[in-house]
Amino acid sequence: MEGTLRVYADTSVFGGCFDDEFRAESVGFFEEVRAGRFVLVVSDVTLDELGLAPERYVAFWRICPRPG
């Protein structure tokens, strides 16, 4: 992952996977993360918000590769 672009995503990007208007872009983004093209970065605030979010949002977080 060295040299791979680190990209910050907030809760709205996770939620976008379930919104007709943003689904294609959000799902595509997570596919790029899983393919190793980006390293996903989230803040403590995003993690707190995901802790309160519906399970389907959390599922995307669980399958995302972690740096390090």
PDB file of N, CA and C in Angstrom:
ATOM      1  N   MET A   1       0.807  -1.197   0.000  1.00  0.00           N
ATOM      2  CA  MET A   1       0.000   0.000   0.000  1.00  0.00           C
ATOM      3  C   MET A   1       0.850   1.261   0.000  1.00  0.00           C
ATOM      4  N   GLU A   2       2.158   1.113   0.109  1.00  0.00           N
ATOM      5  CA  GLU A   2       3.011   2.293   0.091  1.00  0.00           C
ATOM      6  C   GLU A   2       2.848   3.025  -1.238  1.00  0.00           C
ATOM      7  N   GLY A   3       2.680   4.313  -1.167  1.00  0.00           N
ATOM      8  CA  GLY A   3       2.484   5.108  -2.362  1.00  0.00           C
ATOM      9  C   GLY A   3       1.048   5.136  -2.848  1.00  0.00           C
ATOM     10  N   THR A   4       0.183   4.373  -2.215  1.00  0.00           N
ATOM     11  CA  THR A   4      -1.226   4.365  -2.591  1.00  0.00           C
ATOM     12  C   THR A   4      -1.904   5.596  -2.005  1.00  0.00           C
ATOM     13  N   LEU A   5      -2.732   6.220  -2.781  1.00  0.00           N
ATOM     14  CA  LEU A   5      -3.433   7.428  -2.360  1.00  0.00           C
ATOM     15  C   LEU A   5      -4.361   7.136  -1.188  1.00  0.00           C
ATOM     16  N   ARG A   6      -4.222   7.904  -0.116  1.00  0.00           N
ATOM     17  CA  ARG A   6      -5.091   7.790   1.059  1.00  0.00           C
ATOM     18  C   ARG A   6      -6.265   8.745   0.844  1.00  0.00           C
ATOM     19  N   VAL A   7      -7.481   8.223   0.983  1.00  0.00           N
ATOM     20  CA  VAL A   7      -8.685   9.008   0.722  1.00  0.00           C
ATOM     21  C   VAL A   7      -9.585   8.977   1.949  1.00  0.00           C
ATOM     22  N   TYR A   8      -9.966  10.169   2.410  1.00  0.00           N
ATOM     23  CA  TYR A   8     -10.861  10.290   3.558  1.00  0.00           C
ATOM     24  C   TYR A   8     -12.309  10.133   3.102  1.00  0.00           C
ATOM     25  N   ALA A   9     -13.057   9.360   3.852  1.00  0.00           N
ATOM     26  CA  ALA A   9     -14.493   9.215   3.594  1.00  0.00           C
ATOM     27  C   ALA A   9     -15.245   9.444   4.892  1.00  0.00           C
ATOM     28  N   ASP A  10     -16.289  10.267   4.823  1.00  0.00           N
ATOM     29  CA  ASP A  10     -17.118  10.443   6.012  1.00  0.00           C
ATOM     30  C   ASP A  10     -18.352   9.554   5.886  1.00  0.00           C
ATOM     31  N   THR A  11     -19.223   9.658   6.852  1.00  0.00           N
ATOM     32  CA  THR A  11     -20.390   8.779   6.920  1.00  0.00           C
ATOM     33  C   THR A  11     -21.278   8.891   5.687  1.00  0.00           C
ATOM     34  N   SER A  12     -21.307  10.064   5.080  1.00  0.00           N
ATOM     35  CA  SER A  12     -22.179  10.243   3.911  1.00  0.00           C
ATOM     36  C   SER A  12     -21.759   9.355   2.741  1.00  0.00           C
ATOM     37  N   VAL A  13     -20.478   9.035   2.644  1.00  0.00           N
ATOM     38  CA  VAL A  13     -20.019   8.154   1.567  1.00  0.00           C
ATOM     39  C   VAL A  13     -20.549   6.735   1.789  1.00  0.00           C
ATOM     40  N   PHE A  14     -20.542   6.286   3.035  1.00  0.00           N
ATOM     41  CA  PHE A  14     -21.114   4.976   3.357  1.00  0.00           C
ATOM     42  C   PHE A  14     -22.616   4.984   3.059  1.00  0.00           C
ATOM     43  N   GLY A  15     -23.300   6.036   3.493  1.00  0.00           N
ATOM     44  CA  GLY A  15     -24.739   6.159   3.264  1.00  0.00           C
ATOM     45  C   GLY A  15     -25.092   6.274   1.796  1.00  0.00           C
ATOM     46  N   GLY A  16     -24.172   6.847   1.014  1.00  0.00           N
ATOM     47  CA  GLY A  16     -24.419   6.988  -0.412  1.00  0.00           C
ATOM     48  C   GLY A  16     -24.631   5.668  -1.121  1.00  0.00           C
ATOM     49  N   CYS A  17     -24.126   4.594  -0.540  1.00  0.00           N
ATOM     50  CA  CYS A  17     -24.311   3.263  -1.132  1.00  0.00           C
ATOM     51  C   CYS A  17     -25.779   2.851  -1.142  1.00  0.00           C
ATOM     52  N   PHE A  18     -26.592   3.520  -0.359  1.00  0.00           N
ATOM     53  CA  PHE A  18     -28.005   3.161  -0.226  1.00  0.00           C
ATOM     54  C   PHE A  18     -28.928   4.280  -0.687  1.00  0.00           C
ATOM     55  N   ASP A  19     -28.375   5.228  -1.423  1.00  0.00           N
ATOM     56  CA  ASP A  19     -29.137   6.370  -1.929  1.00  0.00           C
ATOM     57  C   ASP A  19     -29.098   6.323  -3.452  1.00  0.00           C
ATOM     58  N   ASP A  20     -30.251   6.332  -4.072  1.00  0.00           N
ATOM     59  CA  ASP A  20     -30.310   6.217  -5.540  1.00  0.00           C
ATOM     60  C   ASP A  20     -29.435   7.249  -6.242  1.00  0.00           C
ATOM     61  N   GLU A  21     -29.382   8.453  -5.701  1.00  0.00           N
ATOM     62  CA  GLU A  21     -28.635   9.532  -6.353  1.00  0.00           C
ATOM     63  C   GLU A  21     -27.119   9.306  -6.324  1.00  0.00           C
ATOM     64  N   PHE A  22     -26.611   8.689  -5.275  1.00  0.00           N
ATOM     65  CA  PHE A  22     -25.167   8.561  -5.085  1.00  0.00           C
ATOM     66  C   PHE A  22     -24.651   7.129  -5.117  1.00  0.00           C
ATOM     67  N   ARG A  23     -25.541   6.161  -5.299  1.00  0.00           N
ATOM     68  CA  ARG A  23     -25.161   4.746  -5.209  1.00  0.00           C
ATOM     69  C   ARG A  23     -23.998   4.382  -6.125  1.00  0.00           C
ATOM     70  N   ALA A  24     -24.081   4.717  -7.378  1.00  0.00           N
ATOM     71  CA  ALA A  24     -23.043   4.298  -8.332  1.00  0.00           C
ATOM     72  C   ALA A  24     -21.666   4.816  -7.918  1.00  0.00           C
ATOM     73  N   GLU A  25     -21.590   6.073  -7.532  1.00  0.00           N
ATOM     74  CA  GLU A  25     -20.310   6.653  -7.154  1.00  0.00           C
ATOM     75  C   GLU A  25     -19.789   6.059  -5.847  1.00  0.00           C
ATOM     76  N   SER A  26     -20.664   5.917  -4.860  1.00  0.00           N
ATOM     77  CA  SER A  26     -20.225   5.402  -3.563  1.00  0.00           C
ATOM     78  C   SER A  26     -19.810   3.940  -3.645  1.00  0.00           C
ATOM     79  N   VAL A  27     -20.614   3.117  -4.290  1.00  0.00           N
ATOM     80  CA  VAL A  27     -20.268   1.704  -4.439  1.00  0.00           C
ATOM     81  C   VAL A  27     -18.987   1.582  -5.260  1.00  0.00           C
ATOM     82  N   GLY A  28     -18.867   2.375  -6.309  1.00  0.00           N
ATOM     83  CA  GLY A  28     -17.649   2.362  -7.116  1.00  0.00           C
ATOM     84  C   GLY A  28     -16.417   2.730  -6.307  1.00  0.00           C
ATOM     85  N   PHE A  29     -16.574   3.713  -5.426  1.00  0.00           N
ATOM     86  CA  PHE A  29     -15.463   4.108  -4.558  1.00  0.00           C
ATOM     87  C   PHE A  29     -15.018   2.936  -3.686  1.00  0.00           C
ATOM     88  N   PHE A  30     -15.973   2.252  -3.043  1.00  0.00           N
ATOM     89  CA  PHE A  30     -15.608   1.131  -2.176  1.00  0.00           C
ATOM     90  C   PHE A  30     -15.021  -0.031  -2.974  1.00  0.00           C
ATOM     91  N   GLU A  31     -15.435  -0.217  -4.197  1.00  0.00           N
ATOM     92  CA  GLU A  31     -14.823  -1.242  -5.046  1.00  0.00           C
ATOM     93  C   GLU A  31     -13.359  -0.901  -5.310  1.00  0.00           C
ATOM     94  N   GLU A  32     -13.081   0.386  -5.516  1.00  0.00           N
ATOM     95  CA  GLU A  32     -11.699   0.836  -5.727  1.00  0.00           C
ATOM     96  C   GLU A  32     -10.863   0.616  -4.459  1.00  0.00           C
ATOM     97  N   VAL A  33     -11.457   0.864  -3.296  1.00  0.00           N
ATOM     98  CA  VAL A  33     -10.755   0.625  -2.026  1.00  0.00           C
ATOM     99  C   VAL A  33     -10.434  -0.861  -1.895  1.00  0.00           C
ATOM    100  N   ARG A  34     -11.417  -1.713  -2.137  1.00  0.00           N
ATOM    101  CA  ARG A  34     -11.188  -3.159  -2.014  1.00  0.00           C
ATOM    102  C   ARG A  34     -10.153  -3.655  -3.024  1.00  0.00           C
ATOM    103  N   ALA A  35     -10.075  -3.004  -4.173  1.00  0.00           N
ATOM    104  CA  ALA A  35      -9.102  -3.393  -5.192  1.00  0.00           C
ATOM    105  C   ALA A  35      -7.691  -2.889  -4.862  1.00  0.00           C
ATOM    106  N   GLY A  36      -7.579  -2.075  -3.802  1.00  0.00           N
ATOM    107  CA  GLY A  36      -6.273  -1.583  -3.396  1.00  0.00           C
ATOM    108  C   GLY A  36      -5.823  -0.317  -4.082  1.00  0.00           C
ATOM    109  N   ARG A  37      -6.705   0.325  -4.809  1.00  0.00           N
ATOM    110  CA  ARG A  37      -6.332   1.557  -5.511  1.00  0.00           C
ATOM    111  C   ARG A  37      -6.285   2.762  -4.576  1.00  0.00           C
ATOM    112  N   PHE A  38      -7.018   2.690  -3.470  1.00  0.00           N
ATOM    113  CA  PHE A  38      -7.024   3.730  -2.450  1.00  0.00           C
ATOM    114  C   PHE A  38      -6.896   3.083  -1.083  1.00  0.00           C
ATOM    115  N   VAL A  39      -6.342   3.832  -0.143  1.00  0.00           N
ATOM    116  CA  VAL A  39      -6.360   3.453   1.264  1.00  0.00           C
ATOM    117  C   VAL A  39      -7.447   4.298   1.908  1.00  0.00           C
ATOM    118  N   LEU A  40      -8.419   3.652   2.512  1.00  0.00           N
ATOM    119  CA  LEU A  40      -9.534   4.343   3.140  1.00  0.00           C
ATOM    120  C   LEU A  40      -9.107   4.920   4.478  1.00  0.00           C
ATOM    121  N   VAL A  41      -9.413   6.193   4.677  1.00  0.00           N
ATOM    122  CA  VAL A  41      -9.126   6.878   5.928  1.00  0.00           C
ATOM    123  C   VAL A  41     -10.444   7.402   6.474  1.00  0.00           C
ATOM    124  N   VAL A  42     -10.707   7.136   7.753  1.00  0.00           N
ATOM    125  CA  VAL A  42     -11.903   7.666   8.409  1.00  0.00           C
ATOM    126  C   VAL A  42     -11.495   8.293   9.739  1.00  0.00           C
ATOM    127  N   SER A  43     -12.277   9.246  10.191  1.00  0.00           N
ATOM    128  CA  SER A  43     -11.996   9.927  11.455  1.00  0.00           C
ATOM    129  C   SER A  43     -12.679   9.210  12.611  1.00  0.00           C
ATOM    130  N   ASP A  44     -12.306   9.601  13.813  1.00  0.00           N
ATOM    131  CA  ASP A  44     -12.985   9.077  14.998  1.00  0.00           C
ATOM    132  C   ASP A  44     -14.459   9.462  14.985  1.00  0.00           C
ATOM    133  N   VAL A  45     -14.765  10.645  14.473  1.00  0.00           N
ATOM    134  CA  VAL A  45     -16.162  11.083  14.374  1.00  0.00           C
ATOM    135  C   VAL A  45     -16.933  10.153  13.442  1.00  0.00           C
ATOM    136  N   THR A  46     -16.333   9.807  12.316  1.00  0.00           N
ATOM    137  CA  THR A  46     -16.991   8.885  11.382  1.00  0.00           C
ATOM    138  C   THR A  46     -17.209   7.531  12.037  1.00  0.00           C
ATOM    139  N   LEU A  47     -16.230   7.043  12.764  1.00  0.00           N
ATOM    140  CA  LEU A  47     -16.381   5.756  13.453  1.00  0.00           C
ATOM    141  C   LEU A  47     -17.512   5.815  14.482  1.00  0.00           C
ATOM    142  N   ASP A  48     -17.589   6.930  15.213  1.00  0.00           N
ATOM    143  CA  ASP A  48     -18.685   7.096  16.177  1.00  0.00           C
ATOM    144  C   ASP A  48     -20.031   7.093  15.471  1.00  0.00           C
ATOM    145  N   GLU A  49     -20.114   7.800  14.347  1.00  0.00           N
ATOM    146  CA  GLU A  49     -21.371   7.857  13.594  1.00  0.00           C
ATOM    147  C   GLU A  49     -21.739   6.490  13.027  1.00  0.00           C
ATOM    148  N   LEU A  50     -20.741   5.752  12.553  1.00  0.00           N
ATOM    149  CA  LEU A  50     -21.008   4.412  12.038  1.00  0.00           C
ATOM    150  C   LEU A  50     -21.503   3.488  13.146  1.00  0.00           C
ATOM    151  N   GLY A  51     -21.045   3.736  14.364  1.00  0.00           N
ATOM    152  CA  GLY A  51     -21.506   2.946  15.494  1.00  0.00           C
ATOM    153  C   GLY A  51     -22.991   3.114  15.765  1.00  0.00           C
ATOM    154  N   LEU A  52     -23.550   4.214  15.315  1.00  0.00           N
ATOM    155  CA  LEU A  52     -24.979   4.495  15.497  1.00  0.00           C
ATOM    156  C   LEU A  52     -25.787   4.252  14.223  1.00  0.00           C
ATOM    157  N   ALA A  53     -25.096   3.938  13.147  1.00  0.00           N
ATOM    158  CA  ALA A  53     -25.744   3.802  11.840  1.00  0.00           C
ATOM    159  C   ALA A  53     -26.371   2.411  11.678  1.00  0.00           C
ATOM    160  N   PRO A  54     -27.272   2.294  10.707  1.00  0.00           N
ATOM    161  CA  PRO A  54     -27.846   0.975  10.408  1.00  0.00           C
ATOM    162  C   PRO A  54     -26.745  -0.029  10.031  1.00  0.00           C
ATOM    163  N   GLU A  55     -27.005  -1.279  10.286  1.00  0.00           N
ATOM    164  CA  GLU A  55     -26.027  -2.344  10.049  1.00  0.00           C
ATOM    165  C   GLU A  55     -25.498  -2.346   8.616  1.00  0.00           C
ATOM    166  N   ARG A  56     -26.319  -2.041   7.660  1.00  0.00           N
ATOM    167  CA  ARG A  56     -25.857  -2.076   6.265  1.00  0.00           C
ATOM    168  C   ARG A  56     -24.723  -1.078   6.016  1.00  0.00           C
ATOM    169  N   TYR A  57     -24.695   0.041   6.731  1.00  0.00           N
ATOM    170  CA  TYR A  57     -23.581   0.990   6.604  1.00  0.00           C
ATOM    171  C   TYR A  57     -22.325   0.372   7.200  1.00  0.00           C
ATOM    172  N   VAL A  58     -22.492  -0.217   8.354  1.00  0.00           N
ATOM    173  CA  VAL A  58     -21.372  -0.818   9.079  1.00  0.00           C
ATOM    174  C   VAL A  58     -20.760  -1.955   8.270  1.00  0.00           C
ATOM    175  N   ALA A  59     -21.588  -2.681   7.537  1.00  0.00           N
ATOM    176  CA  ALA A  59     -21.095  -3.800   6.725  1.00  0.00           C
ATOM    177  C   ALA A  59     -20.053  -3.335   5.717  1.00  0.00           C
ATOM    178  N   PHE A  60     -20.242  -2.166   5.132  1.00  0.00           N
ATOM    179  CA  PHE A  60     -19.242  -1.638   4.197  1.00  0.00           C
ATOM    180  C   PHE A  60     -17.937  -1.349   4.923  1.00  0.00           C
ATOM    181  N   TRP A  61     -18.015  -0.836   6.134  1.00  0.00           N
ATOM    182  CA  TRP A  61     -16.805  -0.559   6.902  1.00  0.00           C
ATOM    183  C   TRP A  61     -16.066  -1.855   7.229  1.00  0.00           C
ATOM    184  N   ARG A  62     -16.782  -2.878   7.599  1.00  0.00           N
ATOM    185  CA  ARG A  62     -16.159  -4.154   7.979  1.00  0.00           C
ATOM    186  C   ARG A  62     -15.364  -4.804   6.840  1.00  0.00           C
ATOM    187  N   ILE A  63     -15.816  -4.623   5.622  1.00  0.00           N
ATOM    188  CA  ILE A  63     -15.133  -5.296   4.508  1.00  0.00           C
ATOM    189  C   ILE A  63     -14.045  -4.445   3.873  1.00  0.00           C
ATOM    190  N   CYS A  64     -13.852  -3.231   4.344  1.00  0.00           N
ATOM    191  CA  CYS A  64     -12.827  -2.366   3.779  1.00  0.00           C
ATOM    192  C   CYS A  64     -11.459  -2.721   4.350  1.00  0.00           C
ATOM    193  N   PRO A  65     -10.465  -2.824   3.471  1.00  0.00           N
ATOM    194  CA  PRO A  65      -9.109  -3.086   3.951  1.00  0.00           C
ATOM    195  C   PRO A  65      -8.633  -1.948   4.854  1.00  0.00           C
ATOM    196  N   ARG A  66      -7.849  -2.293   5.876  1.00  0.00           N
ATOM    197  CA  ARG A  66      -7.302  -1.293   6.799  1.00  0.00           C
ATOM    198  C   ARG A  66      -5.829  -1.085   6.510  1.00  0.00           C
ATOM    199  N   PRO A  67      -5.367   0.147   6.648  1.00  0.00           N
ATOM    200  CA  PRO A  67      -3.926   0.386   6.444  1.00  0.00           C
ATOM    201  C   PRO A  67      -3.109  -0.272   7.550  1.00  0.00           C
ATOM    202  N   GLY A  68      -1.881  -0.607   7.206  1.00  0.00           N
ATOM    203  CA  GLY A  68      -0.934  -1.105   8.186  1.00  0.00           C
ATOM    204  C   GLY A  68      -1.044  -2.537   8.429  1.00  0.00           C
TER     205      GLY A  68
END
